[in-house]
Coordinates of C-alpha atoms in Angstrom, one line a residue:
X29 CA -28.5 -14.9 3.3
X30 CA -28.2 -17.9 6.0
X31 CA -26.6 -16.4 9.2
X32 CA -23.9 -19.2 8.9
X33 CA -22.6 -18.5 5.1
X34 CA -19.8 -16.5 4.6
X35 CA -19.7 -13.2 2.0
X36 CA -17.1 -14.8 0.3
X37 CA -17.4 -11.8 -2.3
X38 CA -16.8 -8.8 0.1
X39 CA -13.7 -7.6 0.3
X40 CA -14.6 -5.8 3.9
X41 CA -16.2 -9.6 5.0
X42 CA -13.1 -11.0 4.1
X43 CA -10.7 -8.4 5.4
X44 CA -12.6 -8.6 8.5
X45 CA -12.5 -12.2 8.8
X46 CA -8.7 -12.2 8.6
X47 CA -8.1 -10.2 11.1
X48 CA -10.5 -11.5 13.2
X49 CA -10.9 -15.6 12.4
X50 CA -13.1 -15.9 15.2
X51 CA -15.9 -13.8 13.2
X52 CA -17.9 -14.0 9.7
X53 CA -20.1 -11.1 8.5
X54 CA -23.3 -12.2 7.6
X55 CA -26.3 -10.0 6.5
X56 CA -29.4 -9.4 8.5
X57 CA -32.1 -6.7 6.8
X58 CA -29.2 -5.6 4.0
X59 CA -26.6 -4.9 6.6
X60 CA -23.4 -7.1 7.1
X61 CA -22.5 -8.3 10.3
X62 CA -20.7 -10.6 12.3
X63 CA -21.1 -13.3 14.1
X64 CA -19.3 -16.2 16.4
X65 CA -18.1 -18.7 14.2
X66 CA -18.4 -21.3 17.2
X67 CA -21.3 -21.5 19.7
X68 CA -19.0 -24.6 21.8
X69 CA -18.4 -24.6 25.4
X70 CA -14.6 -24.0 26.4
X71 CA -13.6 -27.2 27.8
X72 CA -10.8 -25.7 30.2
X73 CA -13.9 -23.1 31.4
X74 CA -15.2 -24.7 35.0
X75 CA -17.9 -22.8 36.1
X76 CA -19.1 -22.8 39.4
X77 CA -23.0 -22.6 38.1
X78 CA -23.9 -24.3 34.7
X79 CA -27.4 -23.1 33.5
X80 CA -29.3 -23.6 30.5
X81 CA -31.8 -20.6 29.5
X82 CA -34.1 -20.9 27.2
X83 CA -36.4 -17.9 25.4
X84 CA -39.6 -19.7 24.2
X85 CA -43.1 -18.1 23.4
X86 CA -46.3 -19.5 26.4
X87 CA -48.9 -18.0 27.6
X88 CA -50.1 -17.4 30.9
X89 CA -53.1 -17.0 33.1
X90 CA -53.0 -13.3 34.5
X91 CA -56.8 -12.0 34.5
X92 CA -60.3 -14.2 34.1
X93 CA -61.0 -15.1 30.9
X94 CA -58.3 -16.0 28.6
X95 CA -55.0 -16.9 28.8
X96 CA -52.0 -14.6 27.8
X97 CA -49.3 -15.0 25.1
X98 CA -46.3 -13.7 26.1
X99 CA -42.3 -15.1 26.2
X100 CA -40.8 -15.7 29.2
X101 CA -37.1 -17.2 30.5
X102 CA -37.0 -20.9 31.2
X103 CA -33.9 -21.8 33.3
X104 CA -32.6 -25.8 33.5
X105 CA -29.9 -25.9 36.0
X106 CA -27.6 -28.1 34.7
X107 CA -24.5 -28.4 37.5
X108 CA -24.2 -25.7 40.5
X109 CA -26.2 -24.6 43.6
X110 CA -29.9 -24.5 43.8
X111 CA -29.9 -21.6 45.4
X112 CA -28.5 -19.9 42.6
X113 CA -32.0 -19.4 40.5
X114 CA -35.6 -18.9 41.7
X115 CA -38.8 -18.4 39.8
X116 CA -41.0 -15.3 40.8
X117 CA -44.6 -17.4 41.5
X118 CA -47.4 -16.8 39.7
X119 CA -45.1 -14.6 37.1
X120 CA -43.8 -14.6 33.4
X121 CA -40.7 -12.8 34.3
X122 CA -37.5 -14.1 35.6
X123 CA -35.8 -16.2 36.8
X124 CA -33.7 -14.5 39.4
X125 CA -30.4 -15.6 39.2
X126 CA -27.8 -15.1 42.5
X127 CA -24.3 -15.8 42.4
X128 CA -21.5 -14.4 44.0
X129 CA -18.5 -12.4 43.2
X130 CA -15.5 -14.0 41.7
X131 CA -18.1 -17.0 40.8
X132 CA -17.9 -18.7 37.1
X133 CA -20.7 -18.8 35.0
X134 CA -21.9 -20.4 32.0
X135 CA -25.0 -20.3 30.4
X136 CA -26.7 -22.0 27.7
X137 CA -28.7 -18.9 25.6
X138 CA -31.4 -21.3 23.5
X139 CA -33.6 -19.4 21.6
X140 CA -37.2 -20.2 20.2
X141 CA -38.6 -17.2 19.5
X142 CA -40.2 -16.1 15.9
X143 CA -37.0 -13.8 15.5
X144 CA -33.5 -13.5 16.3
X145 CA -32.4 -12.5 20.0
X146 CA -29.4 -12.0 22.4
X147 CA -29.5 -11.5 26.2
X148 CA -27.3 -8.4 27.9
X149 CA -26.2 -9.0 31.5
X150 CA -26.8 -5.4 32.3
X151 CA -25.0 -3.7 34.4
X152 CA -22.1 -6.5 34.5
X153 CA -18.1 -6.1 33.5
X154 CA -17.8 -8.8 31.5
X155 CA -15.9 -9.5 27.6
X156 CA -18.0 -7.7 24.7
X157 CA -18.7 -10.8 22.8
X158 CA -20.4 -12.1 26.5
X159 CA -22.7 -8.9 26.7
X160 CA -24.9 -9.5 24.5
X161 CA -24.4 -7.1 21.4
X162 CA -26.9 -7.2 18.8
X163 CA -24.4 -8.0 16.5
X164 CA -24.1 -11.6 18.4
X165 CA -28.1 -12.2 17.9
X166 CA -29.1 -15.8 16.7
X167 CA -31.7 -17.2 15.2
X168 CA -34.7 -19.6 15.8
X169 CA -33.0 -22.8 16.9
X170 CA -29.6 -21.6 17.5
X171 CA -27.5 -21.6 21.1
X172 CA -25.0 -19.1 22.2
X173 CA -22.6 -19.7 24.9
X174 CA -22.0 -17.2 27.6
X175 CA -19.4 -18.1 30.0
X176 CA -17.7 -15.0 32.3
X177 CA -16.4 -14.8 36.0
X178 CA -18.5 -12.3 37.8
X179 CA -16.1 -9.1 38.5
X180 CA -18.9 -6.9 39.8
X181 CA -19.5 -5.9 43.5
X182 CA -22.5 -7.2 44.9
X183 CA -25.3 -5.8 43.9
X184 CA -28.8 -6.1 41.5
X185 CA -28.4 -6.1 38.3
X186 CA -30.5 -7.9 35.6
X187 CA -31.1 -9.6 32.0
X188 CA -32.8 -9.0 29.1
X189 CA -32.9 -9.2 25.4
X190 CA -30.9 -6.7 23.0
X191 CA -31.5 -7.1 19.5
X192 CA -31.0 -5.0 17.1
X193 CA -34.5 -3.0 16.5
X194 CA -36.7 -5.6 18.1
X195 CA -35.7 -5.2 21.7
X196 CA -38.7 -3.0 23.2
X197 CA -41.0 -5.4 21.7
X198 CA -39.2 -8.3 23.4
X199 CA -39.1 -6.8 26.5
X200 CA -42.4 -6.3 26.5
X201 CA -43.6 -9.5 25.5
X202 CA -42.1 -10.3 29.1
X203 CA -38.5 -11.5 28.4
X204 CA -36.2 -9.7 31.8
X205 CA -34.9 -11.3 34.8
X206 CA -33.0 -10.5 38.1
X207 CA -29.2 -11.1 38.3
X208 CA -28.2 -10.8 41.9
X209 CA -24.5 -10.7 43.4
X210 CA -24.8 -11.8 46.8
X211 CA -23.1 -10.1 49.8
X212 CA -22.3 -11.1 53.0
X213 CA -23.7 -7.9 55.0
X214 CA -25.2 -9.2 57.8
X215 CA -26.5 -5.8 58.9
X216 CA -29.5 -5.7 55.9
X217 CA -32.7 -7.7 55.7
X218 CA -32.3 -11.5 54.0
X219 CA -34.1 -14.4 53.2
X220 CA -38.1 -13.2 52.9
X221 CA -37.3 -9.8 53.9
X222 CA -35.3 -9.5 50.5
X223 CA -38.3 -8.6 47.9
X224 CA -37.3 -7.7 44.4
X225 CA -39.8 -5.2 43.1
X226 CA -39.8 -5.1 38.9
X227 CA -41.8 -2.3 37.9
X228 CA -43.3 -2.3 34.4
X229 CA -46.7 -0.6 32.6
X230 CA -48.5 -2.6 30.3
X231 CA -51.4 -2.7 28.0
X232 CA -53.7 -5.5 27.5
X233 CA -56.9 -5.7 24.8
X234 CA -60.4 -7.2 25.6
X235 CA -58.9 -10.4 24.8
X236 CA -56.1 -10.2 27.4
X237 CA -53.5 -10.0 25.0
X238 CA -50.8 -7.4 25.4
X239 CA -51.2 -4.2 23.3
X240 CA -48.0 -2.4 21.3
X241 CA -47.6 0.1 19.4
X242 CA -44.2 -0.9 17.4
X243 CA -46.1 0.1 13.7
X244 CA -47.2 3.4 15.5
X245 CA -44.5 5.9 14.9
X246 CA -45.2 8.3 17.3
X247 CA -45.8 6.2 19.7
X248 CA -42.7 4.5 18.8
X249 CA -41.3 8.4 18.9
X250 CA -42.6 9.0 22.1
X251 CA -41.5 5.4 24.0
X252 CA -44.2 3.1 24.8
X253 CA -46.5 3.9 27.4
X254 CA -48.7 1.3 29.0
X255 CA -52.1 2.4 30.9
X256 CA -52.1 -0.5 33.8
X257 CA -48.8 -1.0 35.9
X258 CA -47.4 -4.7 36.6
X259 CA -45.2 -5.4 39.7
X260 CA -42.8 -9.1 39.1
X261 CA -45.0 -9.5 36.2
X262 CA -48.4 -9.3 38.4
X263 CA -51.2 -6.7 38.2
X264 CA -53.1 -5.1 41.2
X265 CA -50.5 -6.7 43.6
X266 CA -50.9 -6.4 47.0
X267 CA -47.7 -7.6 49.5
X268 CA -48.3 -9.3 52.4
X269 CA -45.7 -8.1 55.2
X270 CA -44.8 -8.5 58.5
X271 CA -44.2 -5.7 61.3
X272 CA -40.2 -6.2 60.3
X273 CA -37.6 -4.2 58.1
X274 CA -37.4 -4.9 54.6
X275 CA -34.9 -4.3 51.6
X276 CA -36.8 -4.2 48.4
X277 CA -34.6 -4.4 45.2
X278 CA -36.5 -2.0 43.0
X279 CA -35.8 -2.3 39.0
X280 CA -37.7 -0.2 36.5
X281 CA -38.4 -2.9 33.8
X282 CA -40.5 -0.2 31.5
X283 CA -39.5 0.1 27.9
X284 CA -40.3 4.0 28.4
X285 CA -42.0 5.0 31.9
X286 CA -39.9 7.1 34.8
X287 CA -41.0 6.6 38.1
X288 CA -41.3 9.1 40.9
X289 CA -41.3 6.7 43.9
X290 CA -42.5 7.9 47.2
X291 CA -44.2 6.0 50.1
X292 CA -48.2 7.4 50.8
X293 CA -47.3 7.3 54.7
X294 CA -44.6 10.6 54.7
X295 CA -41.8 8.5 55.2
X296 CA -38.6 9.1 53.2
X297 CA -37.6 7.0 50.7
X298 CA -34.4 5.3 52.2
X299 CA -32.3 4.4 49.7
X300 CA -29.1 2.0 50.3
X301 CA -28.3 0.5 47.4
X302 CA -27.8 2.0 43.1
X303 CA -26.8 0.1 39.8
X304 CA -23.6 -1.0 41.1
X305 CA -24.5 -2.2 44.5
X306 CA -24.6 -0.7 48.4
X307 CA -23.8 3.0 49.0
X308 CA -21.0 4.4 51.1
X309 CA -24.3 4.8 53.9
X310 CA -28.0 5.6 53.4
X311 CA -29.3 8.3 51.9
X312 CA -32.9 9.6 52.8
X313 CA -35.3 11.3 50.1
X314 CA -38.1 12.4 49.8
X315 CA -39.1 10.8 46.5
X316 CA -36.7 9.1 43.9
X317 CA -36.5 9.0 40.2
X318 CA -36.2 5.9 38.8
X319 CA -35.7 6.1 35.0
X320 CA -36.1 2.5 32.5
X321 CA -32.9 0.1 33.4
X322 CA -32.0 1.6 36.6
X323 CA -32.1 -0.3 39.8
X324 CA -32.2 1.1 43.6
X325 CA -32.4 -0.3 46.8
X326 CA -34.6 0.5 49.4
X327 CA -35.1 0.0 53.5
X328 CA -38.1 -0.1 54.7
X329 CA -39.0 -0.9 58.2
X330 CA -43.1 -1.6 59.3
X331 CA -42.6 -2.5 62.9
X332 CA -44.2 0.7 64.0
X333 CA -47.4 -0.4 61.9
X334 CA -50.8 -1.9 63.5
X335 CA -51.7 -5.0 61.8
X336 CA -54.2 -4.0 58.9
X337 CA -52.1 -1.2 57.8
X338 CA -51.5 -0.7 54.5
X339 CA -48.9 1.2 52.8
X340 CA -48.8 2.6 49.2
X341 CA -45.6 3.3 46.9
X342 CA -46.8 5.3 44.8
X343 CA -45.4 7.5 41.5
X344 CA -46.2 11.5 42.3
X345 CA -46.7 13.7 39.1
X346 CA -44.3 15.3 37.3
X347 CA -43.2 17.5 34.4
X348 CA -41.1 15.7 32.1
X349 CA -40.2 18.7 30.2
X350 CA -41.6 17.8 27.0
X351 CA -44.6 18.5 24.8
X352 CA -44.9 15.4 23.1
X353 CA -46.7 14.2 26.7
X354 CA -49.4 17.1 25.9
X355 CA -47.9 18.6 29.3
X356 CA -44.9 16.6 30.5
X357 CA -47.5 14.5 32.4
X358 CA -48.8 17.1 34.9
X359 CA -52.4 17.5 33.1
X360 CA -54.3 16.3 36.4
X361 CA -55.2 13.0 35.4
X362 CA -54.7 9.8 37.6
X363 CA -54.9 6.7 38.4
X364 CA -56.8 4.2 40.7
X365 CA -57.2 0.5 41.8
X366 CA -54.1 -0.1 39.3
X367 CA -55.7 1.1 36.8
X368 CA -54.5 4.4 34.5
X369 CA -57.7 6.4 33.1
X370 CA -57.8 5.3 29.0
X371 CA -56.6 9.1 28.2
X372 CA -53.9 9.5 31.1
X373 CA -50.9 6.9 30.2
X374 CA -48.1 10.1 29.7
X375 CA -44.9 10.0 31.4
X376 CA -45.3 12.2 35.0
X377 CA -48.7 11.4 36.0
X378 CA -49.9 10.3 39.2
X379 CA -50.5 6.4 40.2
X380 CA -50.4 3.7 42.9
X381 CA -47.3 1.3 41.8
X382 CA -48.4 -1.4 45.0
X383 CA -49.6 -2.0 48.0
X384 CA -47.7 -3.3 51.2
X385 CA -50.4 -4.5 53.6
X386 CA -49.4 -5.6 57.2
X387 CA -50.5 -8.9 57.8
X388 CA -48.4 -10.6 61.4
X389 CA -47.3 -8.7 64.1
X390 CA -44.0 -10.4 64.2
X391 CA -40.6 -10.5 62.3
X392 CA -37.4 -9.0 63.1
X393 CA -36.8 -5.3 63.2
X394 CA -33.2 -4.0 62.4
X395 CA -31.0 -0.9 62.9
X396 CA -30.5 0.9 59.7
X397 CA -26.9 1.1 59.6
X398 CA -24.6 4.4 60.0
X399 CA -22.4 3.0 56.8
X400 CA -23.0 0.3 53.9
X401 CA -19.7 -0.1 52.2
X402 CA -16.7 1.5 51.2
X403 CA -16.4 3.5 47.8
X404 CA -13.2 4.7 46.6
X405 CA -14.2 7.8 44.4
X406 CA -12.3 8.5 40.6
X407 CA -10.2 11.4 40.9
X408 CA -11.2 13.6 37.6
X409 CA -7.6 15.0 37.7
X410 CA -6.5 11.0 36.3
X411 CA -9.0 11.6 33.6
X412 CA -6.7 12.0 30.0
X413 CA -9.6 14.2 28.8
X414 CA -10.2 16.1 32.1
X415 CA -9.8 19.5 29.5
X416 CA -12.1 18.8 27.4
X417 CA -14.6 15.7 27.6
X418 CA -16.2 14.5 25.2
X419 CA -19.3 15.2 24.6
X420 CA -22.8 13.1 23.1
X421 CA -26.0 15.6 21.9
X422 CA -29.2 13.5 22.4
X423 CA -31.6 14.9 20.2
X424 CA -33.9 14.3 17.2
X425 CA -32.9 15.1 13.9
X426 CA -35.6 14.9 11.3
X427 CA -38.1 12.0 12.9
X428 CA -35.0 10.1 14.0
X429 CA -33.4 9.9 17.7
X430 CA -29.6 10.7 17.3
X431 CA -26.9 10.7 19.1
X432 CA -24.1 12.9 17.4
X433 CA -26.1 13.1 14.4
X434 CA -25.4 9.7 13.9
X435 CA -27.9 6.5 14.3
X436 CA -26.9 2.9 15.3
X437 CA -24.5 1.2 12.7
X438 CA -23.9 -2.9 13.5
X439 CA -19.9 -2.4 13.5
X440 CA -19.7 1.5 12.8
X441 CA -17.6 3.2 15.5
X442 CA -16.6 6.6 15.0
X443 CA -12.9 8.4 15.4
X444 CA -14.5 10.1 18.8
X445 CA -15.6 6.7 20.2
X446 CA -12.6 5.1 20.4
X447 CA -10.8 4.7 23.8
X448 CA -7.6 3.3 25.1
X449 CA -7.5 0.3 27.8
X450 CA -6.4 1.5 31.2
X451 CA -7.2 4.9 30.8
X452 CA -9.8 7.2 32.8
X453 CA -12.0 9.5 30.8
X454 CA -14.7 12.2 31.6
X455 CA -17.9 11.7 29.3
X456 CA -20.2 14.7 29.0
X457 CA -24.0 13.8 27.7
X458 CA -26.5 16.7 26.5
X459 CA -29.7 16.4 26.2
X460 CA -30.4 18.7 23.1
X461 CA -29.1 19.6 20.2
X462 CA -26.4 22.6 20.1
X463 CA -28.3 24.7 17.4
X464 CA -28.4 21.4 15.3
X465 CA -32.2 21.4 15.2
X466 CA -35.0 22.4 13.8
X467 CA -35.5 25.2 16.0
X468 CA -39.1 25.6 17.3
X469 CA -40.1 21.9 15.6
X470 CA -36.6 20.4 17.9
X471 CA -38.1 22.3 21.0
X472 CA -41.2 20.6 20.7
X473 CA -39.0 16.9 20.2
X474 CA -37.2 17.1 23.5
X475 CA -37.9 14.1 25.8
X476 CA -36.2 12.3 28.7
X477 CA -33.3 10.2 27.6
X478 CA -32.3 7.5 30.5
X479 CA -28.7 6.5 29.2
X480 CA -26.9 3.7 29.6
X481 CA -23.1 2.4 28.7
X482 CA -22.3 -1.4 28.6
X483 CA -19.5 -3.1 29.8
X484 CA -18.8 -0.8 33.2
X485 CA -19.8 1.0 35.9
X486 CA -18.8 4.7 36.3
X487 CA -19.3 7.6 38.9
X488 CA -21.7 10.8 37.9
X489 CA -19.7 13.9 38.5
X490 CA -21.6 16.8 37.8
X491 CA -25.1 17.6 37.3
X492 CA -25.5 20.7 35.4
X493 CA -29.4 22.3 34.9
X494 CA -28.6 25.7 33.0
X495 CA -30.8 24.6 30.1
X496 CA -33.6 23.2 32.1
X497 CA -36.8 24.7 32.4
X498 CA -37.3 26.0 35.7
X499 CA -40.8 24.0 36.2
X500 CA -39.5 20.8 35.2
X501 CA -36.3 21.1 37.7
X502 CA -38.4 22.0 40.7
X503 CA -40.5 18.8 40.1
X504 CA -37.6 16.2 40.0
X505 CA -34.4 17.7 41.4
X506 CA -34.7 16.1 45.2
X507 CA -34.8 12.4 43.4
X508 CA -31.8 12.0 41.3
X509 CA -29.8 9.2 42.9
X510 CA -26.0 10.5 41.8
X511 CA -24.0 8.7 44.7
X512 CA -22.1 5.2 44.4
X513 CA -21.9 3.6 41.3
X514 CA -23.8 3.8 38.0
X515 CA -24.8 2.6 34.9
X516 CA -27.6 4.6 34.0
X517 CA -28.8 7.8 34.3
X518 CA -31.4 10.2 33.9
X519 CA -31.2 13.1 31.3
X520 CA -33.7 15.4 31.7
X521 CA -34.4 17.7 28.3
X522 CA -31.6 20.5 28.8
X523 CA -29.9 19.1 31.2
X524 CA -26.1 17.9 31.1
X525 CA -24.4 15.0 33.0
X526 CA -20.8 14.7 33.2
X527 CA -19.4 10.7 34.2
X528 CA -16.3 9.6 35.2
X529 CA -15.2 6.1 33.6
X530 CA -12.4 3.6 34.2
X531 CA -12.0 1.2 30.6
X532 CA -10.2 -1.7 32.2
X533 CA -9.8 -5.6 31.1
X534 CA -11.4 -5.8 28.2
X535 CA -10.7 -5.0 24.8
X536 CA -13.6 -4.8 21.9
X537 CA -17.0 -3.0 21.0
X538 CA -19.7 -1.9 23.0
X539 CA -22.9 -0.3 22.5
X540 CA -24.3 3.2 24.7
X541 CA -27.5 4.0 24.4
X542 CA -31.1 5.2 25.4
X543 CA -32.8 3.0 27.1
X544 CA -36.0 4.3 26.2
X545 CA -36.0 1.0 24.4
X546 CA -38.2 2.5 21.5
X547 CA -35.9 5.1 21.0
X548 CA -33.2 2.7 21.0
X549 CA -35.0 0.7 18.4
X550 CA -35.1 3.4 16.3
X551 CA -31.3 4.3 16.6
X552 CA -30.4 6.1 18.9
X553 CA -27.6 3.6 19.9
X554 CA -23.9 3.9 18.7
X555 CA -20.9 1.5 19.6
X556 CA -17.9 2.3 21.7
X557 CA -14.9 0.8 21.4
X558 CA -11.5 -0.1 23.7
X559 CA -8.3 0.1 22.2
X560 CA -4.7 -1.0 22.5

């Protein structure tokens, strides 16, 4: 049935559609859904940047030989600053987008891709029908109108595609982008010392052509795993710097790969900045885990470095804690020169991610600062639930990712997924299955989760390990980033994460999820929803 026509003959369409005239259900694979009955602008809406983005099919020229198809983000300014969108050179991904807090925004989603798409403003506070839902996806040909004031503190946070099924492969085709909120902290590197790094593995064919395994279903069971790592879209990237202090806005842009990020000259990793923006003051680590959708920020400074120097971040080995890796990754094999041997792509080996190669002995060295911002933590006493929080099993269940027992359902939202406006809850995710499982076949099922909840920020409480195996703790625990705010996380198999959330200002549905995108393509996604 054509998105646009209305299932005049369903009772639950039409009951639907009367209490909510703004919506008509509309079928996509069997299942009814809505969508916006107007894609207009709001003519007393001013925003402050007016941008037109369109998601069109190209190809590129990334190695000798030929060219490569993949989608990418085209931005048209159409009223605003300049400075509010760059491109990243030489790169399929993008644009960057910065704006500043308590801006207006409106862009112009156009979408020319073969299938239907949607683009989430992760990480942002913003209405439910402006997050990009899949249940808002449109079609070939269509535009959607996003228009929201930016309520987040400043910090990197970033675009991408979210429809229903079909995300990891849009992702991967290249389709993600930087969405920066500016701040006025004087005390951090700017300007050319502000480097975003988006991390991503890829695989590419004889041809050049980018290699997925979307019909496999175990790779689509395991999360896609590419054997050659891409930095802002570029492979074997090396970064020119000068002896000065840098802040490198890190995103991991991989539809399934963790990161263990550590710097090859002993330094710790300094980290200043999470998913919601600047810490309370740095924390130093030795490594950090960076798990698909989250961001970090990290200070650097090379003005104790000759002129030649070069500096490697690389990924150390791991155990992922599951068997599905042959080994959780720590099976000895590496990776060299960018390139992952053809038999070692698993979650928690070893690899370069880039190279930092000092190039002028000049630039401006800084004083990493004794505080970054101020914080004002949830008190889990103001929680209604602080008794008993309710909890989400991540598991599989029979082949299928589940959360709850229950898959992904367009408009389904459960009894124990509805939540009242203006009220503070504690959330409790588990990675496993409560006796639910198959017993030694669910052992053998257990993988990372990285988790994320649209529509908010929220502050990780408690990290609790008691069903972790003892070998895969010891070779992650010193890189979980838990401080400031979040809005993803890392759940290791057996562990257990408590959050605190606030559900302010807006009403409606949202969707939580893995954001091991394969396993969200496969279900393992369910809708929230805020409540009178």
């Amino acid at each position: 049935m054509n998105r646009k026509q209305f299932l005049k003959n369903s009772t639950k369409g039409v009951a639907f559609a009367t209490l909510f005239p703004s919506l008509a259900f509309c079928t996509t694979n069997g299942k009814q859904k809505p969508i916006p009955g107007s894609y207009s602008i709001t003519q007393n809406f001013e925003p402050d940047t007016d941008i037109e983005l369109t998601a069109t099919p190209t190809e590129l020229q990334l190695f000798t030989g030929n060219k490569t198809n993949i989608y990418t983000y085209q931005l048209k300014l159409i009223s605003g600053d300049n400075a509010a969108h760059e491109k990243l050179p030489g790169s399929y991904l993008g644009p960057i987008i910065r704006v500043k807090q308590g801006q207006k925004i409106r862009i112009r989603f156009k979408n020319q891709l073969p299938r239907e798409s949607v683009v989430h403003w992760h990480g942002l506070h913003i209405p439910p029908e402006m997050d990009g839902h899949p249940m808002y996806a449109i079609e070939n040909g269509e535009q959607y109108i996003y228009e929201f004031e930016v309520n987040n503190r400043p910090g990197t946070y970033w675009f991408h595609p979210h429809p229903d099924k079909i995300t990891g492969p849009q992702v991967y085709q290249g389709l993600a982008g930087l969405f920066i909120v500016e701040d006025n902290n004087s005390g951090l590197p700017s300007g050319e010392y502000d480097v975003p790094l988006i991390l991503q593995d890829r695989m590419f064919d004889n041809s050049n052509q980018l290699v997925y395994l979307q019909n496999n279903q175990m790779g689509q069971m395991q999360g896609f795993l590419g054997n050659r790592i891409l930095v802002n879209g570029n492979p074997d990237i090396t970064f020119n710097v000068s002896t000065s202090t840098y802040r490198f806005r890190v995103l991991n842009g991989s539809n399934s790969r963790i990161y263990k990020l550590a710097w090859d000259d002993g330094e710790d990793v300094i980290v200043i900045g999470a998913d919601g923006g600047l810490l309370e003051k740095p924390v130093k680590k030795p490594y950090l885990m960076l798990a698909p959708g989250q961001r970090a920020e990290i200070w650097k400074d090379f003005s104790g470095q000759n002129t030649g120097t070069e500096i490697q971040l690389q990924s150390l080995a791991f155990n992922d804690g599951t068997s599905m890796g042959m080994g959780g990754g720590m099976m000895g094999r590496g990776m060299s020169g960018g390139m992952m041997q053809p038999d070692g792509v698993e979650n928690g080996i070893a690899f370069n991610v880039a190279t930092f190669k000092v190039t002028e002995n000049s630039g401006k060295k800084m004083e990493l600062p004794v505080s970054l911002s101020t914080i004002t933590p949830i008190n889990p006493a103001d929680a209604v639930n602080s008794a008993n929080p309710r909890q989400f099993y991540f598991y599989n269940q029979r082949m299928q990712w589940v959360i709850n027992g229950e898959t992904f359902g367009m408009t389904e939202v459960a009894d124990w997924e509805k939540v009242k406006l203006n009220t503070t809850e504690i959330w409790e995710f588990i990675n496993g299955d409560n006796g639910r499982g198959m017993g030694m076949m669910q052992d053998m099922m257990r993988m990372p989760h990285p988790v994320h909840l649209h529509g908010l920020q929220f502050q990780i409480i408690e990290r609790n390990i008691s069903g972790m195996q003892r070998t895969v703790w010891e070779s992650v625990k010193d890189g979980f980033m838990d401080d400031g705010w979040q809005d993803t996380f890392l759940l290791m198999p057996g562990m257990k994460v408590k959050i605190l959330l606030k559900f302010e200002d807006f009403k409606g549905i949202y969707v939580y999820h893995c954001h091991n995108l394969e396993h969200e393509d496969m279900g393992m996604m369910r809708n929230y929803e805020v409540i009178d």
